[in-house]
mmCIF file of C-alpha atoms in Angstrom:
data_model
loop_
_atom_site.group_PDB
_atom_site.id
_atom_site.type_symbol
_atom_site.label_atom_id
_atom_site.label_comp_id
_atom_site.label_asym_id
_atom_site.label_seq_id
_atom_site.Cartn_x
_atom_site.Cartn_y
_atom_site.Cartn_z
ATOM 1 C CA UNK C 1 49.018 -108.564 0.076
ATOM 2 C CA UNK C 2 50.183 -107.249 3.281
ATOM 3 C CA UNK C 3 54.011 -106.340 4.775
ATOM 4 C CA UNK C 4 55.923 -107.109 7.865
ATOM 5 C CA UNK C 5 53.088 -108.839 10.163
ATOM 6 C CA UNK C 6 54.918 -108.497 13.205
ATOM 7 C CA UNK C 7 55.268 -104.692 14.788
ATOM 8 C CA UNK C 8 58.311 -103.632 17.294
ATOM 9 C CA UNK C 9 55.841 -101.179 19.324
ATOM 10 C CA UNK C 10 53.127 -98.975 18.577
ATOM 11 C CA UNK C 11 52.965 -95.233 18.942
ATOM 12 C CA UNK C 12 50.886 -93.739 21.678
ATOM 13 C CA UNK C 13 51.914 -90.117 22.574
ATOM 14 C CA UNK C 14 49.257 -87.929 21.343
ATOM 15 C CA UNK C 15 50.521 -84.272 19.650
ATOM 16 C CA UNK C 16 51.137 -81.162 21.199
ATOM 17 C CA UNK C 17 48.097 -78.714 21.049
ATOM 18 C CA UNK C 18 49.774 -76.556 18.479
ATOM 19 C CA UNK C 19 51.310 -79.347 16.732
ATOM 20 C CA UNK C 20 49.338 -80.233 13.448
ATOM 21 C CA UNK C 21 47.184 -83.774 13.616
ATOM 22 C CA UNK C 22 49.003 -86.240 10.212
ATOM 23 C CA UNK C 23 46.932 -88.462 8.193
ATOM 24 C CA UNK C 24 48.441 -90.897 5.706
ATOM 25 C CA UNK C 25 49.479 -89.272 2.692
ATOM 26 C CA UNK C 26 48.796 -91.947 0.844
ATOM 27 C CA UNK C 27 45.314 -93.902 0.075
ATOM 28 C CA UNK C 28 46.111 -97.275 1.034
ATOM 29 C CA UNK C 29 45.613 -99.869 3.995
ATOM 30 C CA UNK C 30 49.298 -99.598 5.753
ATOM 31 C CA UNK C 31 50.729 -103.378 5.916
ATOM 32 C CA UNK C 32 48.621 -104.303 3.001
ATOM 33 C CA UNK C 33 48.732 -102.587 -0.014
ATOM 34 C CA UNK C 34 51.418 -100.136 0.952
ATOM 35 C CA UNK C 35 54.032 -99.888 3.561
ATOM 36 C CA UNK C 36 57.093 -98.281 4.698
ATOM 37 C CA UNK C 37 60.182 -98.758 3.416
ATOM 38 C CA UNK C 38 62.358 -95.591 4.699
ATOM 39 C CA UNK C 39 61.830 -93.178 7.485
ATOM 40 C CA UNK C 40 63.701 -89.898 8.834
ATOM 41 C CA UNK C 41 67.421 -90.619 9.405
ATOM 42 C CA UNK C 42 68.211 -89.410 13.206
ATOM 43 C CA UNK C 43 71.928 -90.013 12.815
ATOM 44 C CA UNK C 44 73.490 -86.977 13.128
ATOM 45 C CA UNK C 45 77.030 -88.979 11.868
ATOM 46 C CA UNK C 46 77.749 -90.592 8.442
ATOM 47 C CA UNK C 47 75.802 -93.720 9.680
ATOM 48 C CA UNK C 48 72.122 -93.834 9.773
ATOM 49 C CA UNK C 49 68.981 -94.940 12.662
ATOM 50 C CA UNK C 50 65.479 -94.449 12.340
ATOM 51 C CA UNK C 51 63.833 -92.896 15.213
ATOM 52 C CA UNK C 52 63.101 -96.388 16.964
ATOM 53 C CA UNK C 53 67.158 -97.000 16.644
ATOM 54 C CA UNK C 54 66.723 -99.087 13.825
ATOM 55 C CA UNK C 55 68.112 -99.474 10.413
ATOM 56 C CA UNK C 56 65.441 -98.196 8.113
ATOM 57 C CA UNK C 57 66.707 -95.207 6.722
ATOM 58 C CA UNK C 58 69.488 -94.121 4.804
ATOM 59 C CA UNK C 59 72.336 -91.343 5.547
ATOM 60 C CA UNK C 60 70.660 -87.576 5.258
ATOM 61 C CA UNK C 61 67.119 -88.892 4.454
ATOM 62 C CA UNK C 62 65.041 -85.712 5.650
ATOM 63 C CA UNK C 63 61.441 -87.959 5.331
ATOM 64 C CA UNK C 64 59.348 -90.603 5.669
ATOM 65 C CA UNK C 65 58.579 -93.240 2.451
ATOM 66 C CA UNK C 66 55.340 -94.537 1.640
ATOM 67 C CA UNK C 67 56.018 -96.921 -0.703
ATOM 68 C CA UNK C 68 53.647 -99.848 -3.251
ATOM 69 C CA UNK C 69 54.729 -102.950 -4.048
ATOM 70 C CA UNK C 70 55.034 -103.073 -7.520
ATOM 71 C CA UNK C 71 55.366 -100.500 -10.976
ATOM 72 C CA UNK C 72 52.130 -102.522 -12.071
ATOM 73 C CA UNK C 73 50.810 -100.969 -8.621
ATOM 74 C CA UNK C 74 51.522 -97.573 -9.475
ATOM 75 C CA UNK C 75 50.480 -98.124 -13.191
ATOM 76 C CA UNK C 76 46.870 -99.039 -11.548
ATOM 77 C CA UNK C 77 46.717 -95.678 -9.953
ATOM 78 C CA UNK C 78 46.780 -94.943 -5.872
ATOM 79 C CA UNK C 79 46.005 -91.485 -4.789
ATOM 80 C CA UNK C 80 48.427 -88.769 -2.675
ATOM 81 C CA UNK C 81 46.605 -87.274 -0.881
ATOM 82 C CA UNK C 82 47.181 -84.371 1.698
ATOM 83 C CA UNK C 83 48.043 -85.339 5.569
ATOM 84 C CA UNK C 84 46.537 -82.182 7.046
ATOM 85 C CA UNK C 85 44.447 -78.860 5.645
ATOM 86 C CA UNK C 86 46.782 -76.158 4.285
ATOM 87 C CA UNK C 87 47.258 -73.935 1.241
ATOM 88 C CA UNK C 88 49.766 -74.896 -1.640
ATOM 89 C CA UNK C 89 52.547 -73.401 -1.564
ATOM 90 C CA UNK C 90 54.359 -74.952 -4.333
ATOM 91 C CA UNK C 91 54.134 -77.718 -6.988
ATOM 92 C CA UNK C 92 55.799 -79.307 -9.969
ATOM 93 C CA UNK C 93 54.762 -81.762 -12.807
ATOM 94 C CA UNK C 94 55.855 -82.829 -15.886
ATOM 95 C CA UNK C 95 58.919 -85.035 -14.522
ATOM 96 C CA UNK C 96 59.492 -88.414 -16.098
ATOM 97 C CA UNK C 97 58.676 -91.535 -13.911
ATOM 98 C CA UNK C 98 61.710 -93.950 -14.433
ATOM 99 C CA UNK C 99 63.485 -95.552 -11.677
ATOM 100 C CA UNK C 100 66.539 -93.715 -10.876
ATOM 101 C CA UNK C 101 70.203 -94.695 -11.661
ATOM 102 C CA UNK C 102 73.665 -93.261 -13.278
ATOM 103 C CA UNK C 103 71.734 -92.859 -16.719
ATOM 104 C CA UNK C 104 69.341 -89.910 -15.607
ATOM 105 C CA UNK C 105 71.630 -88.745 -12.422
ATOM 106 C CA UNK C 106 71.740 -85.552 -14.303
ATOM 107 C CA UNK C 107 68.554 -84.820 -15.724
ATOM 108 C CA UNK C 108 66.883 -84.860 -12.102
ATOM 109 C CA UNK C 109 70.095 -83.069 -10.655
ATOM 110 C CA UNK C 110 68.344 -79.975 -8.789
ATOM 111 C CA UNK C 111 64.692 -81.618 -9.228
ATOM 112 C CA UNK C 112 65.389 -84.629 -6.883
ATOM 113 C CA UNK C 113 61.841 -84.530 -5.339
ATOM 114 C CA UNK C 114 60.183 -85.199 -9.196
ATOM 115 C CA UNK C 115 56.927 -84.181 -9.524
ATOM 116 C CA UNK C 116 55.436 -82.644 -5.903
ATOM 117 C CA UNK C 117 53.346 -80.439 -3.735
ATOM 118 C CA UNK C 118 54.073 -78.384 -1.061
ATOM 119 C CA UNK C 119 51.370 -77.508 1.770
ATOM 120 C CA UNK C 120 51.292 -74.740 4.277
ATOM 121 C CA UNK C 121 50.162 -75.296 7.085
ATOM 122 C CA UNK C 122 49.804 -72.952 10.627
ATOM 123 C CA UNK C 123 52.394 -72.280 12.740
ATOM 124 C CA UNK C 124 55.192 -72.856 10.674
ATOM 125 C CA UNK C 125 54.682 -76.102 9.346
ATOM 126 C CA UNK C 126 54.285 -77.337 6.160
ATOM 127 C CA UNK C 127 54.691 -80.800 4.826
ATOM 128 C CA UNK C 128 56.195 -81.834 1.173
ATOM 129 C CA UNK C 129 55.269 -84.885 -0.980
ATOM 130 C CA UNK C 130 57.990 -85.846 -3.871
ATOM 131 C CA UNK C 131 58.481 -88.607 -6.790
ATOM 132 C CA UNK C 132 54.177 -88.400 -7.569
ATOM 133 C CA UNK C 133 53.073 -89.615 -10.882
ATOM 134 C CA UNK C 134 53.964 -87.830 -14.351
ATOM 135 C CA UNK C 135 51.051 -85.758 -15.026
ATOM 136 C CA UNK C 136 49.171 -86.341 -12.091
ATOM 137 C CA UNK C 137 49.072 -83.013 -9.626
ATOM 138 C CA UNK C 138 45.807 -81.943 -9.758
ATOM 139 C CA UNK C 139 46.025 -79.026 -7.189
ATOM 140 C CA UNK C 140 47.822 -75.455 -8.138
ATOM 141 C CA UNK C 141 49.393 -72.652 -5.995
ATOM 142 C CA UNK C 142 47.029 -70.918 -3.758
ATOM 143 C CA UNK C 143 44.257 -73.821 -3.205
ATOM 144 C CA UNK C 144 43.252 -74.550 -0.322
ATOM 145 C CA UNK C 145 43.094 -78.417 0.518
ATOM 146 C CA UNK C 146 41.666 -80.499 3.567
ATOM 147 C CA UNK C 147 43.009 -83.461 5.007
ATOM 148 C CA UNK C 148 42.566 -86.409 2.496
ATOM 149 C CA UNK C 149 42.233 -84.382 -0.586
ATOM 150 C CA UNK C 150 43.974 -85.815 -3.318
ATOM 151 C CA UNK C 151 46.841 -83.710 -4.471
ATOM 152 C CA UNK C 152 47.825 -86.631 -7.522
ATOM 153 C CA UNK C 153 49.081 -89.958 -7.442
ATOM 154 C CA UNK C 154 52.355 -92.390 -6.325
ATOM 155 C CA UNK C 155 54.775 -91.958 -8.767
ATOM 156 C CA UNK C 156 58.552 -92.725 -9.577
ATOM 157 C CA UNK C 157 59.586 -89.266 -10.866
ATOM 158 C CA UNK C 158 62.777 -87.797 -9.407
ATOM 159 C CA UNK C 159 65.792 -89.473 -7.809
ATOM 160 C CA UNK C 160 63.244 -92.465 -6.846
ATOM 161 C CA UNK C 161 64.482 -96.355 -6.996
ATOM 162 C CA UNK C 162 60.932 -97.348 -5.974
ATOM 163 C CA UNK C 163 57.267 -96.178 -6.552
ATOM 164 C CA UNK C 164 56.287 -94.266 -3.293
ATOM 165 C CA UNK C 165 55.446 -90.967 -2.351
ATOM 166 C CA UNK C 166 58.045 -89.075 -0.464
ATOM 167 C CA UNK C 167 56.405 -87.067 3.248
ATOM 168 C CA UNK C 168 58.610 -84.180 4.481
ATOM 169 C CA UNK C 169 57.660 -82.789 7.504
ATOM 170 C CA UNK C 170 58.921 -79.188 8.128
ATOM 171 C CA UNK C 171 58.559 -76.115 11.004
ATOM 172 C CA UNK C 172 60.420 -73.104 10.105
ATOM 173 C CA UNK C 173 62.567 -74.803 7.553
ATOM 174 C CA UNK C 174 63.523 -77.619 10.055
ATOM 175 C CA UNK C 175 62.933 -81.250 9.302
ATOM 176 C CA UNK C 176 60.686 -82.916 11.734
ATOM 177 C CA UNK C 177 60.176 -86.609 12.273
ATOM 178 C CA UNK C 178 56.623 -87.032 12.322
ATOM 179 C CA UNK C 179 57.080 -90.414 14.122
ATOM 180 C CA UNK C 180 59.185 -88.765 17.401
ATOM 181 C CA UNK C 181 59.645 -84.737 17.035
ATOM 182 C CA UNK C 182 62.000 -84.934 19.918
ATOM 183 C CA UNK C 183 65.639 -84.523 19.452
ATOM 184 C CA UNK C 184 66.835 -88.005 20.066
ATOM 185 C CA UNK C 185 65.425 -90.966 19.023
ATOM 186 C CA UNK C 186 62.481 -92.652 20.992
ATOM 187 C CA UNK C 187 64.610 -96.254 21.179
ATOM 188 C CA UNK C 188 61.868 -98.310 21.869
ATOM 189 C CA UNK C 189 59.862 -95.428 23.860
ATOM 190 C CA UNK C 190 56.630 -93.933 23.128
ATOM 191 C CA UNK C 191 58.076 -90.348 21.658
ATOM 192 C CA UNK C 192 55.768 -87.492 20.748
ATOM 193 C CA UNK C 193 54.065 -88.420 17.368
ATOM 194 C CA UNK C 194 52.447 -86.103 15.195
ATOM 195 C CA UNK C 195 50.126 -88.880 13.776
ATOM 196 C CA UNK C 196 46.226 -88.632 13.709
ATOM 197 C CA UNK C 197 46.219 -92.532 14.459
ATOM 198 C CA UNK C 198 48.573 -94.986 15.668
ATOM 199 C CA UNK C 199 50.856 -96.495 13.171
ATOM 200 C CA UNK C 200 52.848 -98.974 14.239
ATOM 201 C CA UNK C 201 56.774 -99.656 13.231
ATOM 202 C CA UNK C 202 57.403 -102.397 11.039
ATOM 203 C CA UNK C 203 61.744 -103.119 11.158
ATOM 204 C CA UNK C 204 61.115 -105.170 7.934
ATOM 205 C CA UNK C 205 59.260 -107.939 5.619
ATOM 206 C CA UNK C 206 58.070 -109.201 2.256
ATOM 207 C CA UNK C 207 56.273 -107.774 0.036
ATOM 208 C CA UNK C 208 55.866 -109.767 -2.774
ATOM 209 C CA UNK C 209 55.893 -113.341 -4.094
ATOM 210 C CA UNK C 210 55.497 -115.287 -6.868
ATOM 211 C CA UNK C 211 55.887 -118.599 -9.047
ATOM 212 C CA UNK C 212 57.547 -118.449 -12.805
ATOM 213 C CA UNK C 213 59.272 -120.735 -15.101
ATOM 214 C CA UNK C 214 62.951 -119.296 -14.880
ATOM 215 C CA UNK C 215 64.569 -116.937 -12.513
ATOM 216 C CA UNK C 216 63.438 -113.384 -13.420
ATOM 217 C CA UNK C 217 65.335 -110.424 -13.296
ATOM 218 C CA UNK C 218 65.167 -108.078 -10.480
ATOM 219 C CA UNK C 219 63.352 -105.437 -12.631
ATOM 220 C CA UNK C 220 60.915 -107.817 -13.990
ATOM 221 C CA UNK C 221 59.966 -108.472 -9.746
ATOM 222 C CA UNK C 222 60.446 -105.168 -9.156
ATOM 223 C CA UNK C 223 57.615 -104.415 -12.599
ATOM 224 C CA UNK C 224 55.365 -106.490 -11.390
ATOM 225 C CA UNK C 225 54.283 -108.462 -14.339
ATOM 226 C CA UNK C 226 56.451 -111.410 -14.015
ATOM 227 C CA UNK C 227 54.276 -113.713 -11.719
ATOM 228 C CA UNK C 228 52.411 -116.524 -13.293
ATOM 229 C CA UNK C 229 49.185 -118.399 -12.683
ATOM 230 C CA UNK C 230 49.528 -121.281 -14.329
ATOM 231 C CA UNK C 231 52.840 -123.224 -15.258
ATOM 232 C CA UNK C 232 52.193 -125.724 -18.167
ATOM 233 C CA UNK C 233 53.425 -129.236 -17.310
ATOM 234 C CA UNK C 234 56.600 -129.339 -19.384
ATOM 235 C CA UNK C 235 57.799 -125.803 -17.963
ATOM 236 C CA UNK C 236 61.749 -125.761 -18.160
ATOM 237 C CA UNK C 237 61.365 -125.037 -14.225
ATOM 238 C CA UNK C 238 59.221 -124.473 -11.294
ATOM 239 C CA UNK C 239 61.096 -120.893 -9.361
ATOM 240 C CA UNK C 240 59.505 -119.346 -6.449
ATOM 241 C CA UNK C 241 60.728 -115.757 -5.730
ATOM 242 C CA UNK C 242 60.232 -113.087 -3.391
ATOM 243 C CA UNK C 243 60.445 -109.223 -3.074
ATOM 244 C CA UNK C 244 61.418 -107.859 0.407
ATOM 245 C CA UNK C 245 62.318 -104.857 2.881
ATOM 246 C CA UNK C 246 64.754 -103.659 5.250
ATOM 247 C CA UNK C 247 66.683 -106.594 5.396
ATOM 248 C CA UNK C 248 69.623 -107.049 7.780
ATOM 249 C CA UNK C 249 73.202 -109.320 7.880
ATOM 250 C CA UNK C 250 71.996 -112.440 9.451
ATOM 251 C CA UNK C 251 68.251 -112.312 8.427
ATOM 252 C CA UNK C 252 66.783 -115.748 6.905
ATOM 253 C CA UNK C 253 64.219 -116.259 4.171
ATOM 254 C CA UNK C 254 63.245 -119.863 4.241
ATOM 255 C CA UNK C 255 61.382 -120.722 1.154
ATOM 256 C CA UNK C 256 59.744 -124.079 0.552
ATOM 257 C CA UNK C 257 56.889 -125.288 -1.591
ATOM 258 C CA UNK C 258 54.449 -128.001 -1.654
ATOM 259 C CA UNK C 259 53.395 -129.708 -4.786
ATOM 260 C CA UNK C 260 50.904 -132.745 -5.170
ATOM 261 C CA UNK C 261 53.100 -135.415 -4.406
ATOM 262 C CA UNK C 262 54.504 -133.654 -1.017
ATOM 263 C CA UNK C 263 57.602 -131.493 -0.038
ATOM 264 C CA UNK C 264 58.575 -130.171 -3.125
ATOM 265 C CA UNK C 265 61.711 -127.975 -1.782
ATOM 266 C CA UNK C 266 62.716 -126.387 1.021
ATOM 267 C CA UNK C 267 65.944 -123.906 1.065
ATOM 268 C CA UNK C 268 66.448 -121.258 3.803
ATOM 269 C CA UNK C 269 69.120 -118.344 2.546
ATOM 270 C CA UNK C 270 70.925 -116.262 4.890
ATOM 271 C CA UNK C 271 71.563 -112.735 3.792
ATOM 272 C CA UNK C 272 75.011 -111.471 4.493
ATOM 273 C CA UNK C 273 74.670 -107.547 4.588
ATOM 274 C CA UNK C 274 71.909 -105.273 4.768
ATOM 275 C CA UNK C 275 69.580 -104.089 2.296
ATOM 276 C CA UNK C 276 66.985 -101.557 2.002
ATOM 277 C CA UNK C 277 64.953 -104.065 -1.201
ATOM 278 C CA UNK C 278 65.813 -107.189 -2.240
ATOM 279 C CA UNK C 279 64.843 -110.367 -3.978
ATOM 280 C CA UNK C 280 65.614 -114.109 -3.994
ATOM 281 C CA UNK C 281 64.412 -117.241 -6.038
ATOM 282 C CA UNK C 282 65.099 -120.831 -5.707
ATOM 283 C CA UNK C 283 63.216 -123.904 -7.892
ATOM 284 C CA UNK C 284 63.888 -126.655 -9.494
ATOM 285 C CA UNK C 285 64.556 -127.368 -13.311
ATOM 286 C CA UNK C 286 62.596 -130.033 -15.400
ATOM 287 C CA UNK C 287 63.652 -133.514 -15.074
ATOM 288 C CA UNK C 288 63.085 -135.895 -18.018
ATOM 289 C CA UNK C 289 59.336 -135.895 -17.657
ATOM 290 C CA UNK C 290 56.893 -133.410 -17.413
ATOM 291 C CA UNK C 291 55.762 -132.002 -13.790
ATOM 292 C CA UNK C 292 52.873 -133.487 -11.996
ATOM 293 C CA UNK C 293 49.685 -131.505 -12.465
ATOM 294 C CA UNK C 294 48.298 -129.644 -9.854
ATOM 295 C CA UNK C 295 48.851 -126.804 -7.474
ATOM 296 C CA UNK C 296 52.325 -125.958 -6.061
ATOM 297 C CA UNK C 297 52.206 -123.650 -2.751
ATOM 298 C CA UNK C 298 54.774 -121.240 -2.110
ATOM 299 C CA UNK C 299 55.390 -119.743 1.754
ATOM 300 C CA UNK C 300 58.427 -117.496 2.593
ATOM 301 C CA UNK C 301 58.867 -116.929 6.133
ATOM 302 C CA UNK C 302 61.425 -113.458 7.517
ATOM 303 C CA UNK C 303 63.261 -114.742 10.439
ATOM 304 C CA UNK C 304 65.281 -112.147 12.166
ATOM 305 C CA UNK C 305 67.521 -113.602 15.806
ATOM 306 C CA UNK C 306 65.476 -116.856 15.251
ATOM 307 C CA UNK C 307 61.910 -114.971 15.201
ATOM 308 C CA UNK C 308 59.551 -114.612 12.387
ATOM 309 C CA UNK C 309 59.043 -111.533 11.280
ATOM 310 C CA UNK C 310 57.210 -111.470 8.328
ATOM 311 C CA UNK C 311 55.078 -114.407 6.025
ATOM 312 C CA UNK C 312 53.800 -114.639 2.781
ATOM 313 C CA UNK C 313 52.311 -117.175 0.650
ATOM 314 C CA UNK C 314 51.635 -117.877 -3.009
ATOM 315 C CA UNK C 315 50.141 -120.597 -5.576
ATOM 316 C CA UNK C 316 50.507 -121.712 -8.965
ATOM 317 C CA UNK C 317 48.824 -124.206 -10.794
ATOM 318 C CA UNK C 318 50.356 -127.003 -13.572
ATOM 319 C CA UNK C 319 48.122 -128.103 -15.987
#
């Protein structure tokens, strides 16, 4: 699995001396098994801009999400772990890990973050990491931690609509974006990053596909569990879906699949308005007669202005 193939720009500008040196806080291969889906929100108005002037962030969003693909993903277990060596300052367990909605507004009201650890580090800074796993922290107050220790796991605990571990980047109480700590936004620009290597901005992509026999739900894509393997040959239908990211007004997903005898479909959907996760799903139903047997190959392809921005491919096989 891997997200958004195609970066904007890469960061180059090395930290200040005194500035602290990030690592991931999460233990994952960036554009693979995890990516970003939300980072600091530079707009100072109602509206919201990441710091490359894009649109993936969201009104008042004071970090930077690290998110997996799936709830399966999360189930399997991938490790938080600390971005740079500090003491801990604070933490919190015992939060339950359910995707947040109008039902449990009010039992996370005050505990937004879920389940979390906060590290201090010198200087000033300190860096938070919210929504980790139920049960998970493994660190308590007063440790002291080095970069890449594991502090617990991804979670969905807090006012979370996705697994993914939450970074907050602080100096004296003041939110810092760890991608450009200047005061406006880099716009395309090398800005000062606070990152130990160069991670590169991704505006969007896919990140997930999969054949099944009906359209699923969005929470069964959004579990995990719903792909399937094999389709027997009198399945009611053949649907290929697909989970994406930081989609915009305008963006296509063309979607097409080739089955033994050929071209099996091809359908490209324009999306009409922006949306931070999303899904689609197009097939066809079962004729009179059962589906040839073999394997049916799925591709989605992100076009954004006419450019691809993002592919991903998937198989099933009727027998």
């Amino acid at each position: 699995m891997r997200f958004g193939l195609t970066a904007l720009f890469s960061l180059a500008a090395l930290p200040a001396a005194s500035d602290p040196l990030l690592g991931l806080p999460i233990d994952c291969t960036l554009g693979e098994t995890c990516y970003i889906q939300q980072y600091v929100d530079r707009d100072a108005s109602e509206g919201a801009r990441d710091f490359a002037c894009g649109r993936l962030s969201y009104d008042g969003h004071k970090g930077t999400d690290f998110a997996v693909p799936t709830l399966e993903a999360m189930r399997a277990g991938v490790n938080v772990i600390a971005s740079a060596p500090g003491v801990v300052r604070g933490i919190r367990d015992g939060v339950e890990d359910r995707v947040y909605g109008p039902d449990n507004a009010e039992a996370v009201a005050g505990r937004e973050c879920g389940n979390g650890v906060v590290l201090e580090h010198e200087d000033g800074w300190e860096t938070q990491y919210c929504h980790m796993k139920q049960g998970s922290v493994r660190v308590r107050r007063g440790d002291r931690v080095e970069r890449g220790d594991v502090l617990g796991q991804v979670g969905i605990s807090g006012k979370a609509q996705f697994p993914h571990v939450h970074l907050s980047v602080r100096r004296d109480g003041a939110v810092v974006d760890p991608f450009d700590t200047g005061a406006l936004a880099a716009c395309g620009q090398d800005g000062h990053s606070l990152w130990q290597d160069t991670i590169a901005y991704v505006p969007g992509g896919l990140i997930d596909a999969g054949f099944t026999d009906n359209v699923p739900e969005y929470e069964a894509v959004q579990d995990g569990t719903v792909t399937a393997e094999h389709l027997p040959a009198d399945a009611p239908a053949i649907v290929l879906f697909v989970l994406a990211y930081g989609g915009r007004a305008g963006d296509t997903l063309r979607l097409t699949i080739d089955g033994p005898g050929g071209r099996f479909l091809a359908q490209d959907m324009k999306l009409d308005r922006d949306q931070a996760r999303l899904f689609r799903a197009t097939g066809r139903r079962a004729g009179s007669s059962n589906w040839p047997v073999g394997a049916y190959n799925g591709e989605i392809t992100l076009l954004r202005e006419g450019r691809e921005l993002d592919r991903i491919a998937t198989q099933v096989v009727v027998k």
